[in-house]
Structure formats: C-alpha cells, structure tokens
PDB file of C-alpha atoms in Angstrom:
ATOM      1  CA  MET P   1       4.904 145.571 132.251  1.00 47.00           C
ATOM      2  CA  THR P   2       6.138 142.158 133.351  1.00 52.00           C
ATOM      3  CA  ARG P   3       3.892 139.267 134.245  1.00 50.00           C
ATOM      4  CA  VAL P   4       4.429 135.617 135.002  1.00 52.00           C
ATOM      5  CA  VAL P   5       2.045 133.875 132.646  1.00 49.00           C
ATOM      6  CA  ALA P   6       2.381 130.302 133.817  1.00 46.00           C
ATOM      7  CA  ILE P   7       4.087 128.716 136.750  1.00 46.00           C
ATOM      8  CA  ASP P   8       3.170 125.482 138.487  1.00 42.00           C
ATOM      9  CA  GLY P   9       3.774 125.623 142.227  1.00 38.00           C
ATOM     10  CA  LEU P  10       5.930 128.010 144.188  1.00 38.00           C
ATOM     11  CA  CYS P  11       9.297 128.738 142.685  1.00 40.00           C
ATOM     12  CA  GLU P  12      11.587 127.683 145.441  1.00 42.00           C
ATOM     13  CA  VAL P  13      14.801 126.246 144.105  1.00 43.00           C
ATOM     14  CA  CYS P  14      14.073 122.774 142.693  1.00 45.00           C
ATOM     15  CA  ASP P  15      10.464 122.903 143.958  1.00 49.00           C
ATOM     16  CA  VAL P  16       8.875 123.975 140.704  1.00 53.00           C
ATOM     17  CA  ASN P  17       7.769 122.414 137.460  1.00 67.00           C
ATOM     18  CA  TRP P  18      10.278 124.586 135.657  1.00 68.00           C
ATOM     19  CA  GLN P  19       9.234 123.562 132.145  1.00 74.00           C
ATOM     20  CA  HIS P  20       6.064 125.642 132.578  1.00 82.00           C
ATOM     21  CA  ILE P  21       7.690 128.895 133.658  1.00 92.00           C
ATOM     22  CA  ARG P  22       6.925 131.619 131.152  1.00 95.00           C
ATOM     23  CA  ILE P  23       7.369 135.341 131.634  1.00 97.00           C
ATOM     24  CA  GLU P  24       5.952 137.834 129.167  1.00 97.00           C
ATOM     25  CA  THR P  25       7.059 141.407 128.762  1.00 98.00           C
ATOM     26  CA  GLU P  26       5.737 143.876 126.228  1.00 98.00           C
ATOM     27  CA  ARG P  27       7.840 142.435 123.387  1.00 98.00           C
ATOM     28  CA  LEU P  28       9.415 139.250 124.729  1.00 99.00           C
ATOM     29  CA  ILE P  29       8.665 135.794 126.035  1.00 98.00           C
ATOM     30  CA  LEU P  30      11.175 134.416 128.531  1.00 98.00           C
ATOM     31  CA  ARG P  31      11.075 130.666 129.096  1.00 98.00           C
ATOM     32  CA  PRO P  32      13.455 127.802 129.863  1.00 97.00           C
ATOM     33  CA  PRO P  33      15.400 126.557 126.835  1.00 97.00           C
ATOM     34  CA  GLN P  34      13.768 123.966 124.599  1.00 96.00           C
ATOM     35  CA  GLN P  35      15.359 121.710 122.011  1.00 96.00           C
ATOM     36  CA  GLU P  36      13.998 123.776 119.118  1.00 97.00           C
ATOM     37  CA  ASP P  37      16.081 126.729 120.389  1.00 98.00           C
ATOM     38  CA  PHE P  38      19.376 124.984 119.730  1.00 98.00           C
ATOM     39  CA  ASP P  39      19.939 125.922 116.074  1.00 98.00           C
ATOM     40  CA  ALA P  40      19.623 129.636 116.886  1.00 98.00           C
ATOM     41  CA  TRP P  41      21.728 129.188 120.053  1.00 96.00           C
ATOM     42  CA  ALA P  42      24.472 127.456 118.024  1.00 98.00           C
ATOM     43  CA  ALA P  43      24.358 130.162 115.339  1.00 98.00           C
ATOM     44  CA  ASN P  44      24.745 132.823 118.026  1.00 97.00           C
ATOM     45  CA  MET P  45      27.749 131.050 119.552  1.00 94.00           C
ATOM     46  CA  ALA P  46      29.284 130.686 116.064  1.00 97.00           C
ATOM     47  CA  ASP P  47      29.015 134.460 115.540  1.00 96.00           C
ATOM     48  CA  GLU P  48      32.362 135.726 116.834  1.00 95.00           C
ATOM     49  CA  GLU P  49      31.075 139.230 117.547  1.00 94.00           C
ATOM     50  CA  ALA P  50      27.906 138.084 119.348  1.00 95.00           C
ATOM     51  CA  ALA P  51      29.815 135.454 121.351  1.00 90.00           C
ATOM     52  CA  ARG P  52      32.792 137.672 122.169  1.00 94.00           C
ATOM     53  CA  PHE P  53      31.821 138.367 125.785  1.00 92.00           C
ATOM     54  CA  ILE P  54      29.826 135.189 126.515  1.00 89.00           C
ATOM     55  CA  GLY P  55      32.549 132.597 126.216  1.00 87.00           C
ATOM     56  CA  GLY P  56      33.752 133.291 122.693  1.00 88.00           C
ATOM     57  CA  TYR P  57      33.221 131.477 119.419  1.00 94.00           C
ATOM     58  CA  GLN P  58      32.081 127.874 119.811  1.00 94.00           C
ATOM     59  CA  PRO P  59      31.677 125.242 117.114  1.00 95.00           C
ATOM     60  CA  ARG P  60      28.283 123.529 117.093  1.00 98.00           C
ATOM     61  CA  ALA P  61      29.393 120.574 119.271  1.00 97.00           C
ATOM     62  CA  ALA P  62      30.731 122.892 121.987  1.00 96.00           C
ATOM     63  CA  ALA P  63      27.601 125.050 121.749  1.00 96.00           C
ATOM     64  CA  TRP P  64      25.530 121.894 122.309  1.00 97.00           C
ATOM     65  CA  ARG P  65      27.346 121.244 125.588  1.00 96.00           C
ATOM     66  CA  GLY P  66      26.751 124.843 126.693  1.00 94.00           C
ATOM     67  CA  PHE P  67      23.095 124.587 125.743  1.00 96.00           C
ATOM     68  CA  LEU P  68      22.723 121.408 127.797  1.00 96.00           C
ATOM     69  CA  THR P  69      24.509 123.065 130.712  1.00 95.00           C
ATOM     70  CA  MET P  70      21.797 125.721 130.750  1.00 95.00           C
ATOM     71  CA  ALA P  71      19.012 123.134 130.532  1.00 94.00           C
ATOM     72  CA  GLY P  72      20.763 121.175 133.290  1.00 95.00           C
ATOM     73  CA  ALA P  73      20.824 124.247 135.529  1.00 96.00           C
ATOM     74  CA  TRP P  74      17.053 124.448 135.175  1.00 95.00           C
ATOM     75  CA  ALA P  75      16.656 120.742 135.948  1.00 93.00           C
ATOM     76  CA  ILE P  76      19.019 120.685 138.945  1.00 93.00           C
ATOM     77  CA  GLN P  77      18.789 124.194 140.418  1.00 94.00           C
ATOM     78  CA  GLY P  78      15.273 125.118 139.345  1.00 93.00           C
ATOM     79  CA  PHE P  79      16.528 128.166 137.430  1.00 96.00           C
ATOM     80  CA  GLY P  80      18.896 129.169 134.666  1.00 97.00           C
ATOM     81  CA  MET P  81      19.017 131.648 131.844  1.00 97.00           C
ATOM     82  CA  PHE P  82      15.826 131.979 129.861  1.00 98.00           C
ATOM     83  CA  SER P  83      15.538 131.635 126.134  1.00 98.00           C
ATOM     84  CA  VAL P  84      14.462 135.034 124.826  1.00 99.00           C
ATOM     85  CA  ILE P  85      11.716 134.798 122.217  1.00 99.00           C
ATOM     86  CA  GLU P  86      10.706 137.828 120.192  1.00 98.00           C
ATOM     87  CA  LYS P  87       6.897 137.972 120.367  1.00 98.00           C
ATOM     88  CA  SER P  88       6.424 139.585 116.962  1.00 98.00           C
ATOM     89  CA  THR P  89       8.316 136.833 115.103  1.00 98.00           C
ATOM     90  CA  GLY P  90       8.418 133.856 117.476  1.00 98.00           C
ATOM     91  CA  GLN P  91      12.189 133.740 116.904  1.00 98.00           C
ATOM     92  CA  TRP P  92      14.831 132.910 119.515  1.00 98.00           C
ATOM     93  CA  VAL P  93      16.915 136.073 119.923  1.00 98.00           C
ATOM     94  CA  GLY P  94      19.126 135.269 122.895  1.00 98.00           C
ATOM     95  CA  ARG P  95      19.482 134.098 126.436  1.00 98.00           C
ATOM     96  CA  LEU P  96      19.349 136.011 129.661  1.00 98.00           C
ATOM     97  CA  GLY P  97      18.395 135.576 133.256  1.00 98.00           C
ATOM     98  CA  PRO P  98      19.488 134.062 136.535  1.00 98.00           C
ATOM     99  CA  TRP P  99      22.701 132.082 136.639  1.00 96.00           C
ATOM    100  CA  GLN P 100      24.778 130.679 139.486  1.00 96.00           C
ATOM    101  CA  PRO P 101      26.992 127.729 138.595  1.00 93.00           C
ATOM    102  CA  GLU P 102      29.421 126.232 141.089  1.00 94.00           C
ATOM    103  CA  GLY P 103      32.121 128.714 142.096  1.00 94.00           C
ATOM    104  CA  TRP P 104      30.363 131.729 140.567  1.00 96.00           C
ATOM    105  CA  PRO P 105      31.011 135.026 142.399  1.00 96.00           C
ATOM    106  CA  GLY P 106      27.336 135.596 143.218  1.00 97.00           C
ATOM    107  CA  THR P 107      23.729 135.390 142.123  1.00 98.00           C
ATOM    108  CA  GLU P 108      23.919 136.678 138.573  1.00 98.00           C
ATOM    109  CA  VAL P 109      21.445 137.911 136.015  1.00 99.00           C
ATOM    110  CA  GLY P 110      23.347 137.915 132.746  1.00 98.00           C
ATOM    111  CA  TRP P 111      22.523 138.369 129.080  1.00 98.00           C
ATOM    112  CA  GLY P 112      23.730 137.420 125.631  1.00 97.00           C
ATOM    113  CA  LEU P 113      21.631 138.369 122.622  1.00 98.00           C
ATOM    114  CA  ALA P 114      21.908 137.606 118.926  1.00 98.00           C
ATOM    115  CA  ARG P 115      23.156 140.536 116.861  1.00 96.00           C
ATOM    116  CA  SER P 116      19.748 140.776 115.173  1.00 96.00           C
ATOM    117  CA  ALA P 117      18.359 141.799 118.582  1.00 97.00           C
ATOM    118  CA  TRP P 118      20.986 144.414 119.438  1.00 97.00           C
ATOM    119  CA  GLY P 119      19.881 148.023 119.779  1.00 96.00           C
ATOM    120  CA  LYS P 120      16.214 147.218 120.381  1.00 98.00           C
ATOM    121  CA  GLY P 121      16.204 147.461 124.176  1.00 98.00           C
ATOM    122  CA  TYR P 122      15.530 143.736 124.556  1.00 99.00           C
ATOM    123  CA  ALA P 123      18.406 143.170 126.984  1.00 98.00           C
ATOM    124  CA  LEU P 124      17.066 145.865 129.317  1.00 98.00           C
ATOM    125  CA  GLU P 125      13.473 144.652 129.019  1.00 98.00           C
ATOM    126  CA  GLY P 126      14.422 141.040 129.658  1.00 98.00           C
ATOM    127  CA  ALA P 127      16.914 141.806 132.428  1.00 98.00           C
ATOM    128  CA  VAL P 128      14.330 143.853 134.350  1.00 98.00           C
ATOM    129  CA  ALA P 129      11.842 140.973 134.140  1.00 98.00           C
ATOM    130  CA  SER P 130      14.527 138.454 135.141  1.00 98.00           C
ATOM    131  CA  ILE P 131      15.702 140.471 138.137  1.00 98.00           C
ATOM    132  CA  ASP P 132      12.095 140.940 139.286  1.00 98.00           C
ATOM    133  CA  TRP P 133      11.581 137.178 138.960  1.00 97.00           C
ATOM    134  CA  ALA P 134      14.822 136.246 140.739  1.00 97.00           C
ATOM    135  CA  PHE P 135      14.098 138.475 143.716  1.00 97.00           C
ATOM    136  CA  GLU P 136      10.441 137.453 143.952  1.00 96.00           C
ATOM    137  CA  HIS P 137      10.601 133.738 143.170  1.00 94.00           C
ATOM    138  CA  LEU P 138      14.159 132.690 143.996  1.00 96.00           C
ATOM    139  CA  GLY P 139      14.407 134.780 147.150  1.00 96.00           C
ATOM    140  CA  TRP P 140      17.727 136.341 146.161  1.00 97.00           C
ATOM    141  CA  ASN P 141      18.982 139.272 148.246  1.00 98.00           C
ATOM    142  CA  ASP P 142      21.565 140.475 145.741  1.00 98.00           C
ATOM    143  CA  VAL P 143      22.096 140.410 141.991  1.00 99.00           C
ATOM    144  CA  ILE P 144      25.370 140.724 140.109  1.00 99.00           C
ATOM    145  CA  HIS P 145      26.507 140.993 136.511  1.00 98.00           C
ATOM    146  CA  SER P 146      30.041 139.786 135.699  1.00 98.00           C
ATOM    147  CA  ILE P 147      31.099 142.037 132.847  1.00 98.00           C
ATOM    148  CA  ASP P 148      34.271 142.024 130.759  1.00 96.00           C
ATOM    149  CA  ARG P 149      36.148 145.287 131.170  1.00 96.00           C
ATOM    150  CA  ASP P 150      35.990 145.876 127.397  1.00 96.00           C
ATOM    151  CA  ASN P 151      32.224 145.315 127.163  1.00 97.00           C
ATOM    152  CA  GLN P 152      30.972 148.884 127.146  1.00 97.00           C
ATOM    153  CA  ALA P 153      27.441 147.945 126.026  1.00 97.00           C
ATOM    154  CA  SER P 154      26.919 145.643 129.022  1.00 98.00           C
ATOM    155  CA  GLN P 155      28.424 148.202 131.380  1.00 98.00           C
ATOM    156  CA  ALA P 156      25.928 150.769 130.063  1.00 98.00           C
ATOM    157  CA  LEU P 157      23.094 148.287 130.550  1.00 98.00           C
ATOM    158  CA  ALA P 158      24.205 147.564 134.128  1.00 98.00           C
ATOM    159  CA  ILE P 159      24.117 151.298 134.842  1.00 98.00           C
ATOM    160  CA  ARG P 160      20.603 151.573 133.342  1.00 98.00           C
ATOM    161  CA  LEU P 161      19.547 148.714 135.630  1.00 98.00           C
ATOM    162  CA  GLY P 162      20.853 150.689 138.610  1.00 98.00           C
ATOM    163  CA  SER P 163      23.836 148.448 139.296  1.00 98.00           C
ATOM    164  CA  ARG P 164      27.225 149.840 140.239  1.00 98.00           C
ATOM    165  CA  ASN P 165      30.729 148.581 139.632  1.00 98.00           C
ATOM    166  CA  ARG P 166      31.873 146.729 142.752  1.00 98.00           C
ATOM    167  CA  GLY P 167      35.372 146.116 141.405  1.00 97.00           C
ATOM    168  CA  PRO P 168      37.395 143.256 139.945  1.00 97.00           C
ATOM    169  CA  GLY P 169      36.118 139.703 140.160  1.00 96.00           C
ATOM    170  CA  ARG P 170      37.119 136.192 139.165  1.00 94.00           C
ATOM    171  CA  LEU P 171      35.120 133.509 137.477  1.00 93.00           C
ATOM    172  CA  PRO P 172      35.736 129.790 138.015  1.00 91.00           C
ATOM    173  CA  ALA P 173      37.676 127.630 135.539  1.00 90.00           C
ATOM    174  CA  PRO P 174      37.830 127.616 132.601  1.00 87.00           C
ATOM    175  CA  LEU P 175      37.033 131.349 132.690  1.00 86.00           C
ATOM    176  CA  GLU P 176      39.489 132.311 135.437  1.00 89.00           C
ATOM    177  CA  ASP P 177      41.737 134.331 133.107  1.00 88.00           C
ATOM    178  CA  LEU P 178      39.003 136.731 131.997  1.00 88.00           C
ATOM    179  CA  GLU P 179      39.348 140.279 133.280  1.00 91.00           C
ATOM    180  CA  ILE P 180      35.927 141.117 134.622  1.00 96.00           C
ATOM    181  CA  ASP P 181      34.331 143.541 137.005  1.00 98.00           C
ATOM    182  CA  ILE P 182      31.418 142.622 139.223  1.00 98.00           C
ATOM    183  CA  TRP P 183      28.489 144.987 138.931  1.00 99.00           C
ATOM    184  CA  GLY P 184      25.499 144.639 141.219  1.00 98.00           C
ATOM    185  CA  GLN P 185      22.883 145.860 143.621  1.00 98.00           C
ATOM    186  CA  THR P 186      20.903 144.604 146.580  1.00 98.00           C
ATOM    187  CA  ARG P 187      17.284 143.554 146.580  1.00 98.00           C
ATOM    188  CA  GLU P 188      16.420 146.645 148.630  1.00 98.00           C
ATOM    189  CA  GLU P 189      18.121 148.961 146.139  1.00 97.00           C
ATOM    190  CA  TRP P 190      16.297 147.275 143.258  1.00 98.00           C
ATOM    191  CA  LEU P 191      12.880 147.421 144.904  1.00 96.00           C
ATOM    192  CA  GLN P 192      13.327 151.062 145.869  1.00 96.00           C
ATOM    193  CA  ARG P 193      14.278 151.943 142.293  1.00 93.00           C
ATOM    194  CA  ARG P 194      11.320 149.971 140.895  1.00 93.00           C
ATOM    195  CA  GLN P 195       8.885 151.783 143.197  1.00 92.00           C
ATOM    196  CA  GLN P 196      10.215 155.129 141.987  1.00 89.00           C
ATOM    197  CA  SER P 197       9.761 154.254 138.307  1.00 78.00           C
TER     198      SER P 197
END
C-alpha cells in the first residue's frame, strides 16, 4: 500500500513546499534528497557496477554535482527523484522517481539503487509509488523509462510495471551516445492495470 504521509499544499509543479513531501510504502520512505544522503549517494556513484547504467562511475566531486542537480530539480520544477530510505534501517538505499530535465524524451520515472538493495523488490515497490504520485500529483499523462539496451534487470522491471518497449530513443548531451530504448505507458493504461490488481 502506498500513502502520501505529508504534503503541504497541492502538488502542482513549483506550487508545493517540496521539502515536506514524504511517501511511505510497506518497506520504504521516499522523500526529496537531503544533505545527509550525500555520502551514500557518492558511494553508490563510486560503485562501478551500481552506477553502470545511471551515468557510470563518478568521483565524489562529480557525484556532488549530480546530487545538487537532483535537489535543484526539486527546487525549480517541484519534483525530482526521491531518496529511497529503507524503513527497517533508516539507510539511504537509492534514488528513484520522476525526472524530466531539459531535452529529456518524456516524463520519466527512473531508478538507481545501491547494490545492497538489489533483489529485494525495492525498485518495483518504489517505482509503483512514484508512478502513482506522478500521475496523481504532477498531472502526467504518460510515463517513460529510458533503459540501456544491456540493462536486462531494468527491462524486466519495466515489464513488471506494465510498460512496453516503444523503440530507440536519445538522451540529451552529455548522454547522447548511449544506446537506449524508451519504455512506457499512458496514464489510462496504468490506472486500468492498478484497478485490476
């Protein structure tokens, strides 16, 4: 079960006190990034395997810029990827959620978890909550996932979410050389699937 625990005001882009958004699922807390998340974020981006499909290895200084980009998306757009907090430990275990920087091929819900969180179903649990939130509070009519063609785990997750491969896509610079496919579904498809489950 997903519930929005705290939100001040209506979540229309940039018309929300975004620091107070907090979504709880059975095992996770999703909230905007906070400074205390950075050490775990940087460690995740320094892990070549964990970072392979989310921009690749980054030294701490580069990870800091990426971290601030996410916080800036929240401040400017009123949304961005959530920090994923494991309820049982209080530990940061990844980032996932809505994402649409300039030039992006659509309204994305993406994910990138620390290896310690792999295989636990957290990406599915968090992505479902994030898609629900994006459709309900951001008013999106479509959701995509830009997935590297070699990323079989994310392709499997997209299928479990009910998304389908829409074909090749391109990301903006500096990611324009990545070979990705765009997976996605409409709001109507998502809501119909959610009512059936």
